[in-house]
Amino acid sequence: MGRNLQSGERLRPVDLARGHGLSTQAIRNYEEAGILPAAARTPHGYRTYTSLHAGALRAFLALVPGHGHGTATAIMRAVNQGSVDGAFRLIDESHAQLLDDRRTLQAVESALRDLEPTTAPEPGAESGTAALSGPGGTFIGPLAEKLGIRPATLRKWERAGLVRPRRDPLTGYRVYDEADVRDARLAHQLRRGGYLLEQIAPLIVQVRTAGGLEPLEAALRDWHGRLSARGRAMLAGAAELEAYLRERG
């Protein structure tokens, strides 16, 4: 919808919906959610909108790709309730999350540079507690604490095939060797990057099979691309929100 609407021009729900491929019910839902300012009503009870509502709709739809539907809704609701500072705080939090995700990606790449391929031991080459508690061996509690996750999460990852700890023959406790710690670190970082367990599992398998980390390169390139797209979407959303704020006065 163009920006040449006169401020006093009346628009129907269908006029707002048509330019964005939305239904008129979606427009009504957006108003009820506080995304759009409250509409005026005709004597017969029909909603009428103006260019201000059109600007609010453009701002919301532009905010969604960068901030997500929930945060975009909260931003628009705060603006329409007169809490512009509250809207800015929500935007700041999204930018902080994006920065944190970038730092996570950097940490993943740093971890990959530091990780060396681990050669699996020959069957039967290790036996007894000494082998299981050798260099790099750790139990579930310390590993979970180091990663900042719960032991239950490591058990879930084990069921998904992301880690394969051995069992201490005397206590039955899980023991994670260097390869397991590597796989747990990679799984943890990729989970923080938004990857699902079913997406991580084949990468871990390929790393084990190939004895290297090359399979993660494509995932990292994709991750870089998604972060850049979010950053650019935030810029686009900010431009539309600024236009809406100017129109509100």
PDB file of C-alpha atoms in Angstrom:
ATOM      1  CA  MET A   1       0.000   0.000   0.000  1.00  0.00           C
ATOM      2  CA  GLY A   2       1.388   3.362  -1.011  1.00  0.00           C
ATOM      3  CA  ARG A   3       2.257   6.218   1.308  1.00  0.00           C
ATOM      4  CA  ASN A   4       0.122   8.818  -0.528  1.00  0.00           C
ATOM      5  CA  LEU A   5      -2.970   8.285   1.571  1.00  0.00           C
ATOM      6  CA  GLN A   6      -4.488  11.387   3.010  1.00  0.00           C
ATOM      7  CA  SER A   7      -4.482  11.364   6.806  1.00  0.00           C
ATOM      8  CA  GLY A   8      -8.253  11.688   6.928  1.00  0.00           C
ATOM      9  CA  GLU A   9      -9.036   9.087   4.263  1.00  0.00           C
ATOM     10  CA  ARG A  10     -11.156   6.228   5.522  1.00  0.00           C
ATOM     11  CA  LEU A  11     -10.103   2.679   4.774  1.00  0.00           C
ATOM     12  CA  ARG A  12     -11.993  -0.554   5.164  1.00  0.00           C
ATOM     13  CA  PRO A  13     -10.416  -3.715   6.625  1.00  0.00           C
ATOM     14  CA  VAL A  14     -10.265  -5.129   3.105  1.00  0.00           C
ATOM     15  CA  ASP A  15      -8.285  -2.079   1.950  1.00  0.00           C
ATOM     16  CA  LEU A  16      -5.592  -2.794   4.534  1.00  0.00           C
ATOM     17  CA  ALA A  17      -5.644  -6.535   3.931  1.00  0.00           C
ATOM     18  CA  ARG A  18      -5.503  -6.471   0.135  1.00  0.00           C
ATOM     19  CA  GLY A  19      -2.065  -4.910  -0.212  1.00  0.00           C
ATOM     20  CA  HIS A  20      -0.391  -7.470   2.047  1.00  0.00           C
ATOM     21  CA  GLY A  21      -2.117 -10.710   1.074  1.00  0.00           C
ATOM     22  CA  LEU A  22      -3.947 -10.837   4.398  1.00  0.00           C
ATOM     23  CA  SER A  23      -7.516 -11.641   5.287  1.00  0.00           C
ATOM     24  CA  THR A  24      -9.855  -9.069   6.756  1.00  0.00           C
ATOM     25  CA  GLN A  25     -10.085 -11.289   9.825  1.00  0.00           C
ATOM     26  CA  ALA A  26      -6.321 -10.975  10.266  1.00  0.00           C
ATOM     27  CA  ILE A  27      -6.695  -7.178  10.262  1.00  0.00           C
ATOM     28  CA  ARG A  28      -9.365  -7.397  12.935  1.00  0.00           C
ATOM     29  CA  ASN A  29      -7.193  -9.785  14.938  1.00  0.00           C
ATOM     30  CA  TYR A  30      -4.247  -7.384  14.725  1.00  0.00           C
ATOM     31  CA  GLU A  31      -6.418  -4.578  16.046  1.00  0.00           C
ATOM     32  CA  GLU A  32      -7.674  -6.701  18.930  1.00  0.00           C
ATOM     33  CA  ALA A  33      -4.070  -7.687  19.753  1.00  0.00           C
ATOM     34  CA  GLY A  34      -3.048  -4.023  19.957  1.00  0.00           C
ATOM     35  CA  ILE A  35      -0.835  -4.207  16.874  1.00  0.00           C
ATOM     36  CA  LEU A  36      -3.028  -1.604  15.206  1.00  0.00           C
ATOM     37  CA  PRO A  37      -4.556   1.374  16.985  1.00  0.00           C
ATOM     38  CA  ALA A  38      -8.243   1.068  17.780  1.00  0.00           C
ATOM     39  CA  ALA A  39     -10.391   1.712  14.709  1.00  0.00           C
ATOM     40  CA  ALA A  40     -13.177   4.246  14.520  1.00  0.00           C
ATOM     41  CA  ARG A  41     -16.676   2.961  13.922  1.00  0.00           C
ATOM     42  CA  THR A  42     -19.395   4.068  11.537  1.00  0.00           C
ATOM     43  CA  PRO A  43     -22.918   4.620  12.869  1.00  0.00           C
ATOM     44  CA  HIS A  44     -23.645   1.083  11.720  1.00  0.00           C
ATOM     45  CA  GLY A  45     -20.696  -0.328  13.670  1.00  0.00           C
ATOM     46  CA  TYR A  46     -18.305  -0.943  10.773  1.00  0.00           C
ATOM     47  CA  ARG A  47     -14.595  -0.411  11.394  1.00  0.00           C
ATOM     48  CA  THR A  48     -12.850   2.389   9.549  1.00  0.00           C
ATOM     49  CA  TYR A  49      -9.088   2.798   9.342  1.00  0.00           C
ATOM     50  CA  THR A  50      -6.758   5.572   8.206  1.00  0.00           C
ATOM     51  CA  SER A  51      -3.229   5.946   6.889  1.00  0.00           C
ATOM     52  CA  LEU A  52      -2.053   5.671  10.500  1.00  0.00           C
ATOM     53  CA  HIS A  53      -3.364   2.111  10.657  1.00  0.00           C
ATOM     54  CA  ALA A  54      -1.727   1.372   7.319  1.00  0.00           C
ATOM     55  CA  GLY A  55       1.580   2.611   8.725  1.00  0.00           C
ATOM     56  CA  ALA A  56       1.162   0.470  11.834  1.00  0.00           C
ATOM     57  CA  LEU A  57       0.525  -2.593   9.681  1.00  0.00           C
ATOM     58  CA  ARG A  58       3.602  -1.906   7.549  1.00  0.00           C
ATOM     59  CA  ALA A  59       5.716  -1.455  10.663  1.00  0.00           C
ATOM     60  CA  PHE A  60       4.495  -4.694  12.226  1.00  0.00           C
ATOM     61  CA  LEU A  61       5.004  -6.784   9.103  1.00  0.00           C
ATOM     62  CA  ALA A  62       8.490  -5.317   8.689  1.00  0.00           C
ATOM     63  CA  LEU A  63       9.399  -6.051  12.321  1.00  0.00           C
ATOM     64  CA  VAL A  64       8.362  -9.718  12.243  1.00  0.00           C
ATOM     65  CA  PRO A  65      11.263 -11.136  10.138  1.00  0.00           C
ATOM     66  CA  GLY A  66      13.915  -9.615  12.391  1.00  0.00           C
ATOM     67  CA  HIS A  67      12.299  -9.852  15.804  1.00  0.00           C
ATOM     68  CA  GLY A  68       9.755 -12.660  15.534  1.00  0.00           C
ATOM     69  CA  HIS A  69       5.981 -12.464  15.743  1.00  0.00           C
ATOM     70  CA  GLY A  70       5.759 -12.306  19.531  1.00  0.00           C
ATOM     71  CA  THR A  71       8.313  -9.538  20.003  1.00  0.00           C
ATOM     72  CA  ALA A  72       6.972  -7.559  17.029  1.00  0.00           C
ATOM     73  CA  THR A  73       3.507  -7.741  18.578  1.00  0.00           C
ATOM     74  CA  ALA A  74       4.831  -6.548  21.932  1.00  0.00           C
ATOM     75  CA  ILE A  75       6.702  -3.655  20.255  1.00  0.00           C
ATOM     76  CA  MET A  76       3.628  -2.432  18.415  1.00  0.00           C
ATOM     77  CA  ARG A  77       1.428  -2.844  21.468  1.00  0.00           C
ATOM     78  CA  ALA A  78       3.846  -0.781  23.538  1.00  0.00           C
ATOM     79  CA  VAL A  79       3.935   1.990  20.922  1.00  0.00           C
ATOM     80  CA  ASN A  80       0.160   2.099  20.593  1.00  0.00           C
ATOM     81  CA  GLN A  81      -0.191   2.278  24.366  1.00  0.00           C
ATOM     82  CA  GLY A  82       2.149   5.257  24.462  1.00  0.00           C
ATOM     83  CA  SER A  83       5.144   3.377  25.925  1.00  0.00           C
ATOM     84  CA  VAL A  84       7.730   4.156  23.266  1.00  0.00           C
ATOM     85  CA  ASP A  85      10.572   3.551  25.717  1.00  0.00           C
ATOM     86  CA  GLY A  86       9.122   0.114  26.389  1.00  0.00           C
ATOM     87  CA  ALA A  87       9.160  -0.600  22.658  1.00  0.00           C
ATOM     88  CA  PHE A  88      12.789   0.545  22.417  1.00  0.00           C
ATOM     89  CA  ARG A  89      13.717  -1.765  25.301  1.00  0.00           C
ATOM     90  CA  LEU A  90      12.215  -4.735  23.446  1.00  0.00           C
ATOM     91  CA  ILE A  91      14.157  -3.766  20.327  1.00  0.00           C
ATOM     92  CA  ASP A  92      17.352  -3.457  22.371  1.00  0.00           C
ATOM     93  CA  GLU A  93      16.790  -6.948  23.765  1.00  0.00           C
ATOM     94  CA  SER A  94      16.429  -8.363  20.258  1.00  0.00           C
ATOM     95  CA  HIS A  95      19.645  -6.690  19.159  1.00  0.00           C
ATOM     96  CA  ALA A  96      21.374  -8.013  22.285  1.00  0.00           C
ATOM     97  CA  GLN A  97      20.160 -11.519  21.424  1.00  0.00           C
ATOM     98  CA  LEU A  98      21.474 -11.161  17.882  1.00  0.00           C
ATOM     99  CA  LEU A  99      24.841 -10.032  19.233  1.00  0.00           C
ATOM    100  CA  ASP A 100      24.862 -12.979  21.625  1.00  0.00           C
ATOM    101  CA  ASP A 101      24.100 -15.328  18.733  1.00  0.00           C
ATOM    102  CA  ARG A 102      26.989 -13.836  16.768  1.00  0.00           C
ATOM    103  CA  ARG A 103      29.278 -14.406  19.725  1.00  0.00           C
ATOM    104  CA  THR A 104      27.987 -17.971  19.961  1.00  0.00           C
ATOM    105  CA  LEU A 105      28.831 -18.523  16.310  1.00  0.00           C
ATOM    106  CA  GLN A 106      32.298 -17.132  16.912  1.00  0.00           C
ATOM    107  CA  ALA A 107      32.655 -19.495  19.861  1.00  0.00           C
ATOM    108  CA  VAL A 108      31.620 -22.443  17.686  1.00  0.00           C
ATOM    109  CA  GLU A 109      34.162 -21.519  15.052  1.00  0.00           C
ATOM    110  CA  SER A 110      36.810 -21.073  17.715  1.00  0.00           C
ATOM    111  CA  ALA A 111      35.900 -24.448  19.206  1.00  0.00           C
ATOM    112  CA  LEU A 112      36.179 -26.099  15.805  1.00  0.00           C
ATOM    113  CA  ARG A 113      39.612 -24.627  15.275  1.00  0.00           C
ATOM    114  CA  ASP A 114      40.721 -25.997  18.617  1.00  0.00           C
ATOM    115  CA  LEU A 115      39.250 -29.463  18.181  1.00  0.00           C
ATOM    116  CA  GLU A 116      41.418 -32.211  16.759  1.00  0.00           C
ATOM    117  CA  PRO A 117      40.053 -35.370  15.145  1.00  0.00           C
ATOM    118  CA  THR A 118      39.794 -38.103  17.713  1.00  0.00           C
ATOM    119  CA  THR A 119      40.605 -41.661  16.703  1.00  0.00           C
ATOM    120  CA  ALA A 120      38.239 -44.208  18.165  1.00  0.00           C
ATOM    121  CA  PRO A 121      39.930 -46.944  20.211  1.00  0.00           C
ATOM    122  CA  GLU A 122      40.165 -50.419  18.813  1.00  0.00           C
ATOM    123  CA  PRO A 123      37.520 -52.814  20.210  1.00  0.00           C
ATOM    124  CA  GLY A 124      38.814 -54.404  23.358  1.00  0.00           C
ATOM    125  CA  ALA A 125      41.772 -52.056  23.601  1.00  0.00           C
ATOM    126  CA  GLU A 126      40.435 -50.490  26.771  1.00  0.00           C
ATOM    127  CA  SER A 127      39.228 -52.265  29.834  1.00  0.00           C
ATOM    128  CA  GLY A 128      38.750 -51.493  33.472  1.00  0.00           C
ATOM    129  CA  THR A 129      38.311 -48.288  35.398  1.00  0.00           C
ATOM    130  CA  ALA A 130      41.738 -46.949  34.499  1.00  0.00           C
ATOM    131  CA  ALA A 131      40.932 -46.835  30.796  1.00  0.00           C
ATOM    132  CA  LEU A 132      37.556 -45.216  31.384  1.00  0.00           C
ATOM    133  CA  SER A 133      38.992 -42.567  33.637  1.00  0.00           C
ATOM    134  CA  GLY A 134      41.927 -41.757  31.381  1.00  0.00           C
ATOM    135  CA  PRO A 135      42.842 -38.382  29.875  1.00  0.00           C
ATOM    136  CA  GLY A 136      39.781 -36.350  28.974  1.00  0.00           C
ATOM    137  CA  GLY A 137      37.379 -38.637  30.799  1.00  0.00           C
ATOM    138  CA  THR A 138      34.637 -36.952  32.801  1.00  0.00           C
ATOM    139  CA  PHE A 139      31.307 -37.825  34.359  1.00  0.00           C
ATOM    140  CA  ILE A 140      27.881 -36.441  33.475  1.00  0.00           C
ATOM    141  CA  GLY A 141      27.645 -33.956  36.341  1.00  0.00           C
ATOM    142  CA  PRO A 142      30.916 -32.099  35.736  1.00  0.00           C
ATOM    143  CA  LEU A 143      30.343 -32.050  31.965  1.00  0.00           C
ATOM    144  CA  ALA A 144      26.819 -30.684  32.343  1.00  0.00           C
ATOM    145  CA  GLU A 145      28.073 -28.014  34.738  1.00  0.00           C
ATOM    146  CA  LYS A 146      30.861 -27.046  32.350  1.00  0.00           C
ATOM    147  CA  LEU A 147      28.388 -26.604  29.503  1.00  0.00           C
ATOM    148  CA  GLY A 148      25.795 -24.845  31.655  1.00  0.00           C
ATOM    149  CA  ILE A 149      23.090 -27.440  30.996  1.00  0.00           C
ATOM    150  CA  ARG A 150      21.277 -30.083  33.016  1.00  0.00           C
ATOM    151  CA  PRO A 151      22.419 -33.714  33.160  1.00  0.00           C
ATOM    152  CA  ALA A 152      18.987 -34.616  31.778  1.00  0.00           C
ATOM    153  CA  THR A 153      19.894 -32.706  28.624  1.00  0.00           C
ATOM    154  CA  LEU A 154      23.003 -34.829  28.122  1.00  0.00           C
ATOM    155  CA  ARG A 155      20.912 -37.962  28.595  1.00  0.00           C
ATOM    156  CA  LYS A 156      18.480 -36.657  25.963  1.00  0.00           C
ATOM    157  CA  TRP A 157      21.381 -35.995  23.606  1.00  0.00           C
ATOM    158  CA  GLU A 158      22.609 -39.525  24.233  1.00  0.00           C
ATOM    159  CA  ARG A 159      19.221 -40.937  23.226  1.00  0.00           C
ATOM    160  CA  ALA A 160      19.390 -38.798  20.059  1.00  0.00           C
ATOM    161  CA  GLY A 161      22.844 -40.175  19.263  1.00  0.00           C
ATOM    162  CA  LEU A 162      24.734 -36.914  19.763  1.00  0.00           C
ATOM    163  CA  VAL A 163      26.996 -38.328  22.473  1.00  0.00           C
ATOM    164  CA  ARG A 164      28.017 -41.922  23.179  1.00  0.00           C
ATOM    165  CA  PRO A 165      29.450 -42.148  26.693  1.00  0.00           C
ATOM    166  CA  ARG A 166      30.786 -45.429  27.972  1.00  0.00           C
ATOM    167  CA  ARG A 167      29.867 -46.941  31.311  1.00  0.00           C
ATOM    168  CA  ASP A 168      32.223 -47.406  34.217  1.00  0.00           C
ATOM    169  CA  PRO A 169      32.205 -51.210  34.781  1.00  0.00           C
ATOM    170  CA  LEU A 170      32.330 -50.787  38.554  1.00  0.00           C
ATOM    171  CA  THR A 171      29.753 -48.027  39.122  1.00  0.00           C
ATOM    172  CA  GLY A 172      27.756 -48.010  35.907  1.00  0.00           C
ATOM    173  CA  TYR A 173      28.229 -44.246  35.665  1.00  0.00           C
ATOM    174  CA  ARG A 174      28.486 -42.622  32.265  1.00  0.00           C
ATOM    175  CA  VAL A 175      32.032 -41.595  31.340  1.00  0.00           C
ATOM    176  CA  TYR A 176      32.632 -39.070  28.565  1.00  0.00           C
ATOM    177  CA  ASP A 177      35.990 -39.270  26.792  1.00  0.00           C
ATOM    178  CA  GLU A 178      37.570 -36.513  24.715  1.00  0.00           C
ATOM    179  CA  ALA A 179      35.508 -37.354  21.632  1.00  0.00           C
ATOM    180  CA  ASP A 180      32.303 -37.282  23.672  1.00  0.00           C
ATOM    181  CA  VAL A 181      33.219 -33.919  25.181  1.00  0.00           C
ATOM    182  CA  ARG A 182      33.925 -32.592  21.690  1.00  0.00           C
ATOM    183  CA  ASP A 183      30.571 -33.844  20.426  1.00  0.00           C
ATOM    184  CA  ALA A 184      28.760 -32.407  23.456  1.00  0.00           C
ATOM    185  CA  ARG A 185      30.399 -29.008  22.948  1.00  0.00           C
ATOM    186  CA  LEU A 186      29.439 -28.962  19.285  1.00  0.00           C
ATOM    187  CA  ALA A 187      25.887 -30.058  20.056  1.00  0.00           C
ATOM    188  CA  HIS A 188      25.559 -27.387  22.721  1.00  0.00           C
ATOM    189  CA  GLN A 189      26.802 -24.611  20.458  1.00  0.00           C
ATOM    190  CA  LEU A 190      24.661 -25.701  17.514  1.00  0.00           C
ATOM    191  CA  ARG A 191      21.581 -25.915  19.728  1.00  0.00           C
ATOM    192  CA  ARG A 192      22.229 -22.334  20.803  1.00  0.00           C
ATOM    193  CA  GLY A 193      22.459 -21.460  17.136  1.00  0.00           C
ATOM    194  CA  GLY A 194      18.917 -22.708  16.570  1.00  0.00           C
ATOM    195  CA  TYR A 195      19.620 -26.146  15.144  1.00  0.00           C
ATOM    196  CA  LEU A 196      17.307 -29.039  16.008  1.00  0.00           C
ATOM    197  CA  LEU A 197      18.573 -32.340  17.406  1.00  0.00           C
ATOM    198  CA  GLU A 198      17.642 -34.119  14.177  1.00  0.00           C
ATOM    199  CA  GLN A 199      19.750 -31.601  12.253  1.00  0.00           C
ATOM    200  CA  ILE A 200      22.728 -31.938  14.577  1.00  0.00           C
ATOM    201  CA  ALA A 201      22.795 -35.736  14.727  1.00  0.00           C
ATOM    202  CA  PRO A 202      23.913 -36.346  11.113  1.00  0.00           C
ATOM    203  CA  LEU A 203      26.602 -33.674  11.444  1.00  0.00           C
ATOM    204  CA  ILE A 204      27.997 -35.391  14.529  1.00  0.00           C
ATOM    205  CA  VAL A 205      27.911 -38.749  12.743  1.00  0.00           C
ATOM    206  CA  GLN A 206      29.789 -37.294   9.777  1.00  0.00           C
ATOM    207  CA  VAL A 207      32.384 -35.745  12.062  1.00  0.00           C
ATOM    208  CA  ARG A 208      32.952 -39.126  13.708  1.00  0.00           C
ATOM    209  CA  THR A 209      33.025 -41.020  10.416  1.00  0.00           C
ATOM    210  CA  ALA A 210      35.271 -38.583   8.606  1.00  0.00           C
ATOM    211  CA  GLY A 211      37.490 -37.962  11.606  1.00  0.00           C
ATOM    212  CA  GLY A 212      37.221 -34.238  10.958  1.00  0.00           C
ATOM    213  CA  LEU A 213      34.991 -31.195  11.170  1.00  0.00           C
ATOM    214  CA  GLU A 214      34.546 -30.314   7.498  1.00  0.00           C
ATOM    215  CA  PRO A 215      30.832 -31.284   7.484  1.00  0.00           C
ATOM    216  CA  LEU A 216      30.118 -28.345   9.768  1.00  0.00           C
ATOM    217  CA  GLU A 217      31.436 -25.784   7.303  1.00  0.00           C
ATOM    218  CA  ALA A 218      28.185 -25.666   5.311  1.00  0.00           C
ATOM    219  CA  ALA A 219      26.169 -25.357   8.520  1.00  0.00           C
ATOM    220  CA  LEU A 220      28.346 -22.483   9.673  1.00  0.00           C
ATOM    221  CA  ARG A 221      27.959 -20.684   6.340  1.00  0.00           C
ATOM    222  CA  ASP A 222      24.191 -21.085   6.628  1.00  0.00           C
ATOM    223  CA  TRP A 223      24.313 -19.810  10.198  1.00  0.00           C
ATOM    224  CA  HIS A 224      26.279 -16.722   9.099  1.00  0.00           C
ATOM    225  CA  GLY A 225      23.699 -16.106   6.387  1.00  0.00           C
ATOM    226  CA  ARG A 226      20.754 -16.377   8.768  1.00  0.00           C
ATOM    227  CA  LEU A 227      22.335 -13.945  11.240  1.00  0.00           C
ATOM    228  CA  SER A 228      23.047 -11.444   8.471  1.00  0.00           C
ATOM    229  CA  ALA A 229      19.460 -11.769   7.222  1.00  0.00           C
ATOM    230  CA  ARG A 230      18.146 -11.092  10.728  1.00  0.00           C
ATOM    231  CA  GLY A 231      20.345  -8.032  11.076  1.00  0.00           C
ATOM    232  CA  ARG A 232      19.171  -6.626   7.761  1.00  0.00           C
ATOM    233  CA  ALA A 233      15.539  -7.395   8.603  1.00  0.00           C
ATOM    234  CA  MET A 234      15.943  -5.471  11.848  1.00  0.00           C
ATOM    235  CA  LEU A 235      17.126  -2.452   9.849  1.00  0.00           C
ATOM    236  CA  ALA A 236      14.094  -2.681   7.571  1.00  0.00           C
ATOM    237  CA  GLY A 237      11.801  -2.999  10.565  1.00  0.00           C
ATOM    238  CA  ALA A 238      13.409  -0.006  12.256  1.00  0.00           C
ATOM    239  CA  ALA A 239      12.822   2.146   9.165  1.00  0.00           C
ATOM    240  CA  GLU A 240       9.114   1.316   9.028  1.00  0.00           C
ATOM    241  CA  LEU A 241       8.708   1.764  12.776  1.00  0.00           C
ATOM    242  CA  GLU A 242      10.384   5.177  12.611  1.00  0.00           C
ATOM    243  CA  ALA A 243       7.995   6.193   9.822  1.00  0.00           C
ATOM    244  CA  TYR A 244       5.052   5.083  11.940  1.00  0.00           C
ATOM    245  CA  LEU A 245       6.344   6.971  14.982  1.00  0.00           C
ATOM    246  CA  ARG A 246       6.687  10.146  12.892  1.00  0.00           C
ATOM    247  CA  GLU A 247       3.137   9.776  11.657  1.00  0.00           C
ATOM    248  CA  ARG A 248       1.891   9.329  15.194  1.00  0.00           C
ATOM    249  CA  GLY A 249       3.634  12.574  16.062  1.00  0.00           C
TER     250      GLY A 249
END
